[in-house]
GROMACS .gro file of C-alpha atoms in nm:
model
  221
    1MET     CA    1   0.007   2.325   2.033
    2ALA     CA    2  -0.105   2.064   1.821
    3GLY     CA    3   0.113   2.003   1.480
    4SER     CA    4  -0.020   1.944   1.153
    5LEU     CA    5   0.001   1.675   0.924
    6ARG     CA    6   0.289   1.859   0.719
    7ASP     CA    7   0.468   1.917   1.041
    8ALA     CA    8   0.445   1.537   1.075
    9ILE     CA    9   0.622   1.515   0.738
   10ALA     CA   10   0.885   1.724   0.845
   11VAL     CA   11   0.959   1.550   1.206
   12LEU     CA   12   0.996   1.213   1.016
   13HIS     CA   13   1.234   1.336   0.815
   14LEU     CA   14   1.100   1.126   0.516
   15ALA     CA   15   1.312   1.085   0.237
   16PRO     CA   16   1.074   0.999  -0.097
   17ILE     CA   17   1.059   0.658  -0.205
   18GLN     CA   18   1.077   0.588  -0.583
   19PRO     CA   19   0.843   0.307  -0.725
   20PRO     CA   20   0.974   0.018  -0.950
   21ARG     CA   21   0.975   0.083  -1.334
   22GLY     CA   22   0.880  -0.078  -1.636
   23ALA     CA   23   0.833  -0.464  -1.588
   24ASP     CA   24   0.941  -0.467  -1.262
   25ARG     CA   25   0.620  -0.342  -1.131
   26PHE     CA   26   0.484  -0.678  -1.211
   27GLY     CA   27   0.702  -0.820  -0.938
   28ALA     CA   28   0.619  -0.568  -0.701
   29LEU     CA   29   0.268  -0.602  -0.743
   30VAL     CA   30   0.283  -0.994  -0.668
   31ALA     CA   31   0.491  -0.913  -0.394
   32LEU     CA   32   0.263  -0.643  -0.225
   33ALA     CA   33  -0.052  -0.844  -0.281
   34ALA     CA   34   0.111  -1.138  -0.096
   35ALA     CA   35   0.223  -0.909   0.184
   36SER     CA   36   0.270  -1.085   0.566
   37GLY     CA   37   0.627  -1.030   0.524
   38ARG     CA   38   0.687  -1.325   0.241
   39GLY     CA   39   0.597  -1.110  -0.048
   40GLU     CA   40   0.957  -1.117  -0.204
   41ARG     CA   41   0.990  -1.474  -0.138
   42LEU     CA   42   0.679  -1.560  -0.283
   43ALA     CA   43   0.760  -1.369  -0.600
   44SER     CA   44   1.108  -1.542  -0.637
   45ALA     CA   45   0.976  -1.881  -0.608
   46LEU     CA   46   0.726  -1.795  -0.886
   47ASP     CA   47   0.983  -1.644  -1.102
   48ALA     CA   48   1.210  -1.992  -1.022
   49GLU     CA   49   0.910  -2.178  -1.198
   50GLY     CA   50   0.837  -1.943  -1.487
   51LEU     CA   51   0.528  -1.801  -1.337
   52LEU     CA   52   0.640  -1.440  -1.264
   53ALA     CA   53   0.474  -1.312  -1.594
   54PRO     CA   54   0.126  -1.156  -1.640
   55ASP     CA   55   0.019  -1.396  -1.899
   56ALA     CA   56   0.153  -1.744  -1.741
   57LEU     CA   57   0.042  -1.654  -1.394
   58ALA     CA   58  -0.303  -1.545  -1.476
   59THR     CA   59  -0.363  -1.859  -1.699
   60ALA     CA   60  -0.196  -2.136  -1.479
   61ALA     CA   61  -0.397  -2.400  -1.296
   62LEU     CA   62  -0.439  -2.306  -0.947
   63GLU     CA   63  -0.272  -2.644  -0.825
   64GLU     CA   64   0.025  -2.540  -1.015
   65VAL     CA   65   0.111  -2.232  -0.864
   66VAL     CA   66   0.006  -2.400  -0.501
   67ASP     CA   67   0.219  -2.684  -0.560
   68SER     CA   68   0.517  -2.456  -0.692
   69LEU     CA   69   0.500  -2.204  -0.367
   70ARG     CA   70   0.473  -2.529  -0.150
   71ASP     CA   71   0.798  -2.695  -0.313
   72ALA     CA   72   0.972  -2.344  -0.223
   73ARG     CA   73   0.861  -2.429   0.134
   74ILE     CA   74   0.595  -2.144   0.113
   75GLU     CA   75   0.218  -2.237   0.201
   76ALA     CA   76  -0.021  -1.995   0.042
   77ALA     CA   77  -0.386  -2.043   0.048
   78PRO     CA   78  -0.614  -2.102  -0.244
   79LYS     CA   79  -0.761  -1.781  -0.178
   80LEU     CA   80  -0.454  -1.574  -0.188
   81VAL     CA   81  -0.345  -1.737  -0.512
   82ARG     CA   82  -0.638  -1.694  -0.681
   83LEU     CA   83  -0.625  -1.316  -0.599
   84ILE     CA   84  -0.270  -1.274  -0.720
   85GLN     CA   85  -0.411  -1.456  -1.030
   86ARG     CA   86  -0.696  -1.226  -1.085
   87LEU     CA   87  -0.437  -0.919  -1.036
   88ALA     CA   88  -0.187  -1.085  -1.287
   89GLY     CA   89  -0.479  -1.082  -1.545
   90TRP     CA   90  -0.576  -0.705  -1.477
   91TYR     CA   91  -0.188  -0.597  -1.501
   92ARG     CA   92  -0.188  -0.820  -1.853
   93ASP     CA   93  -0.494  -0.651  -1.976
   94HIS     CA   94  -0.334  -0.293  -1.923
   95ARG     CA   95   0.027  -0.386  -1.961
   96ASP     CA   96   0.128  -0.130  -2.220
   97ASP     CA   97  -0.017   0.156  -2.027
   98LEU     CA   98   0.126   0.004  -1.663
   99GLU     CA   99   0.463  -0.043  -1.797
  100PHE     CA  100   0.476   0.279  -2.031
  101GLU     CA  101   0.788   0.487  -1.919
  102PRO     CA  102   0.681   0.853  -2.058
  103GLY     CA  103   0.968   1.036  -2.247
  104PRO     CA  104   1.016   1.416  -2.264
  105GLY     CA  105   0.688   1.613  -2.326
  106GLU     CA  106   0.501   1.282  -2.256
  107ASP     CA  107   0.239   1.170  -1.990
  108ARG     CA  108   0.152   0.839  -1.854
  109PRO     CA  109  -0.165   0.684  -1.929
  110ALA     CA  110  -0.465   0.720  -1.700
  111PHE     CA  111  -0.398   0.475  -1.431
  112PRO     CA  112  -0.682   0.186  -1.426
  113HIS     CA  113  -0.789   0.259  -1.079
  114ASP     CA  114  -1.152   0.168  -1.124
  115ASP     CA  115  -1.082  -0.190  -1.286
  116LEU     CA  116  -0.818  -0.259  -1.040
  117ARG     CA  117  -1.092  -0.171  -0.723
  118ALA     CA  118  -1.355  -0.364  -0.934
  119ILE     CA  119  -1.117  -0.714  -0.847
  120ASN     CA  120  -1.278  -0.953  -0.608
  121GLY     CA  121  -1.059  -0.944  -0.315
  122VAL     CA  122  -0.938  -0.606  -0.357
  123GLY     CA  123  -1.041  -0.318  -0.110
  124ARG     CA  124  -1.016   0.049  -0.140
  125ALA     CA  125  -0.701   0.058   0.085
  126THR     CA  126  -0.537  -0.244  -0.084
  127ALA     CA  127  -0.596  -0.093  -0.473
  128ASP     CA  128  -0.447   0.263  -0.333
  129ALA     CA  129  -0.138   0.070  -0.184
  130ILE     CA  130  -0.080  -0.066  -0.540
  131ALA     CA  131  -0.149   0.234  -0.709
  132LEU     CA  132   0.084   0.424  -0.461
  133CYS     CA  133   0.392   0.190  -0.418
  134VAL     CA  134   0.380   0.003  -0.746
  135PHE     CA  135   0.291   0.284  -0.986
  136GLY     CA  136   0.372   0.578  -0.822
  137GLU     CA  137   0.007   0.721  -0.839
  138PRO     CA  138  -0.055   1.023  -0.594
  139VAL     CA  139  -0.301   0.834  -0.361
  140TYR     CA  140  -0.278   0.748  -0.016
  141PRO     CA  141  -0.415   0.399   0.126
  142VAL     CA  142  -0.591   0.450   0.477
  143ASP     CA  143  -0.530   0.161   0.705
  144ARG     CA  144  -0.638   0.150   1.068
  145ALA     CA  145  -0.309   0.266   1.182
  146SER     CA  146  -0.315   0.555   0.977
  147TYR     CA  147  -0.671   0.646   1.061
  148ARG     CA  148  -0.578   0.625   1.450
  149ILE     CA  149  -0.278   0.827   1.424
  150MET     CA  150  -0.433   1.104   1.216
  151VAL     CA  151  -0.769   1.090   1.479
  152ARG     CA  152  -0.557   1.098   1.797
  153HIS     CA  153  -0.326   1.396   1.646
  154GLY     CA  154  -0.672   1.601   1.572
  155TRP     CA  155  -0.556   1.606   1.183
  156ILE     CA  156  -0.919   1.450   1.090
  157ASP     CA  157  -1.239   1.445   1.270
  158PRO     CA  158  -1.355   1.084   1.412
  159THR     CA  159  -1.635   1.086   1.182
  160ALA     CA  160  -1.383   1.152   0.884
  161ASP     CA  161  -1.472   0.873   0.598
  162TYR     CA  162  -1.209   0.706   0.364
  163ASP     CA  163  -1.173   0.987   0.101
  164GLU     CA  164  -1.139   1.272   0.355
  165ALA     CA  165  -0.868   1.101   0.555
  166SER     CA  166  -0.677   1.014   0.221
  167GLN     CA  167  -0.707   1.344   0.059
  168ALA     CA  168  -0.574   1.481   0.388
  169MET     CA  169  -0.293   1.266   0.327
  170VAL     CA  170  -0.247   1.369  -0.029
  171ALA     CA  171  -0.270   1.744   0.047
  172ALA     CA  172  -0.029   1.755   0.318
  173ALA     CA  173   0.228   1.571   0.121
  174ASP     CA  174   0.151   1.828  -0.200
  175GLY     CA  175   0.063   1.508  -0.413
  176ASP     CA  176   0.419   1.423  -0.388
  177ALA     CA  177   0.401   1.018  -0.444
  178GLY     CA  178   0.727   0.981  -0.313
  179ILE     CA  179   0.661   1.116   0.024
  180LEU     CA  180   0.327   0.952   0.032
  181SER     CA  181   0.497   0.601   0.023
  182ALA     CA  182   0.728   0.690   0.248
  183LEU     CA  183   0.447   0.829   0.487
  184ALA     CA  184   0.259   0.489   0.447
  185ASP     CA  185   0.564   0.323   0.556
  186ALA     CA  186   0.629   0.525   0.837
  187PHE     CA  187   0.271   0.550   0.975
  188GLU     CA  188   0.279   0.179   0.949
  189GLU     CA  189   0.559   0.149   1.181
  190ILE     CA  190   0.414   0.406   1.417
  191GLY     CA  191   0.101   0.212   1.419
  192ARG     CA  192   0.244  -0.103   1.497
  193ARG     CA  193   0.495   0.004   1.787
  194TYR     CA  194   0.334   0.301   1.947
  195CYS     CA  195  -0.042   0.390   1.845
  196LYS     CA  196  -0.159   0.054   1.874
  197ALA     CA  197  -0.526  -0.032   1.890
  198THR     CA  198  -0.559  -0.133   2.251
  199GLY     CA  199  -0.417   0.242   2.341
  200PRO     CA  200  -0.155   0.467   2.240
  201ARG     CA  201   0.219   0.464   2.373
  202CYS     CA  202   0.290   0.800   2.341
  203GLU     CA  203   0.626   0.817   2.543
  204ARG     CA  204   0.865   0.730   2.265
  205CYS     CA  205   0.646   0.793   1.961
  206PRO     CA  206   0.823   1.040   1.738
  207LEU     CA  207   0.504   1.238   1.659
  208ARG     CA  208   0.450   1.297   2.068
  209SER     CA  209   0.554   1.688   2.031
  210LEU     CA  210   0.251   1.735   1.766
  211LEU     CA  211  -0.027   1.585   2.004
  212PRO     CA  212  -0.293   1.830   2.065
  213GLU     CA  213  -0.374   1.989   2.444
  214GLY     CA  214  -0.499   1.749   2.658
  215GLY     CA  215  -0.339   1.435   2.488
  216PRO     CA  216  -0.453   1.200   2.216
  217ILE     CA  217  -0.786   1.193   2.090
  218GLU     CA  218  -0.949   0.844   2.119
  219PRO     CA  219  -1.121   0.763   1.786
  220ASP     CA  220  -1.460   0.540   1.767
  221VAL     CA  221  -1.263   0.245   1.598
   0.00000   0.00000   0.00000
């Protein structure tokens, strides 16, 4: 019998991942945007040059940022640097709300998701990854690996759109951002090691027991 997404969370023994707090969120934002396994190095290099601050990074000359990273032996394409600077401007404009830590009986301000998605170079999955992993918003960034895993296990229909897939994840985790963040990490690893685009390698996959009868269902993409 096929298992459910809730079963997957149980099988993976996920421990909630807590997002950074306060001003630490900006460094985490920059590191996530850089991706490719070099995010923390890139953020550290900018910090060493006094550029790991929203105002400084948003207004710095492109050449200054690129040269600072090159001095730290980090080659960053101008396209990536411009994206990080646009994100810095978004953070600067919403800083008070983004760094707000609610006290007893207080709620955090509404997350400026629409403004984030409106940034050139920020797709829906990237915006949701930032919202979830950096700011603890209960959303799920559906990448290709997550989509493959969900379709192959029969948890969503192959015709499901982004919002349907994302909402299925959020519902399975009962809107717990810490679990959603851990689930995103786990599915990224499973997609890389087992549920590949070229074909599934189910033998050692931790989710094998949850496959539908007849084996994995192949997605259209």
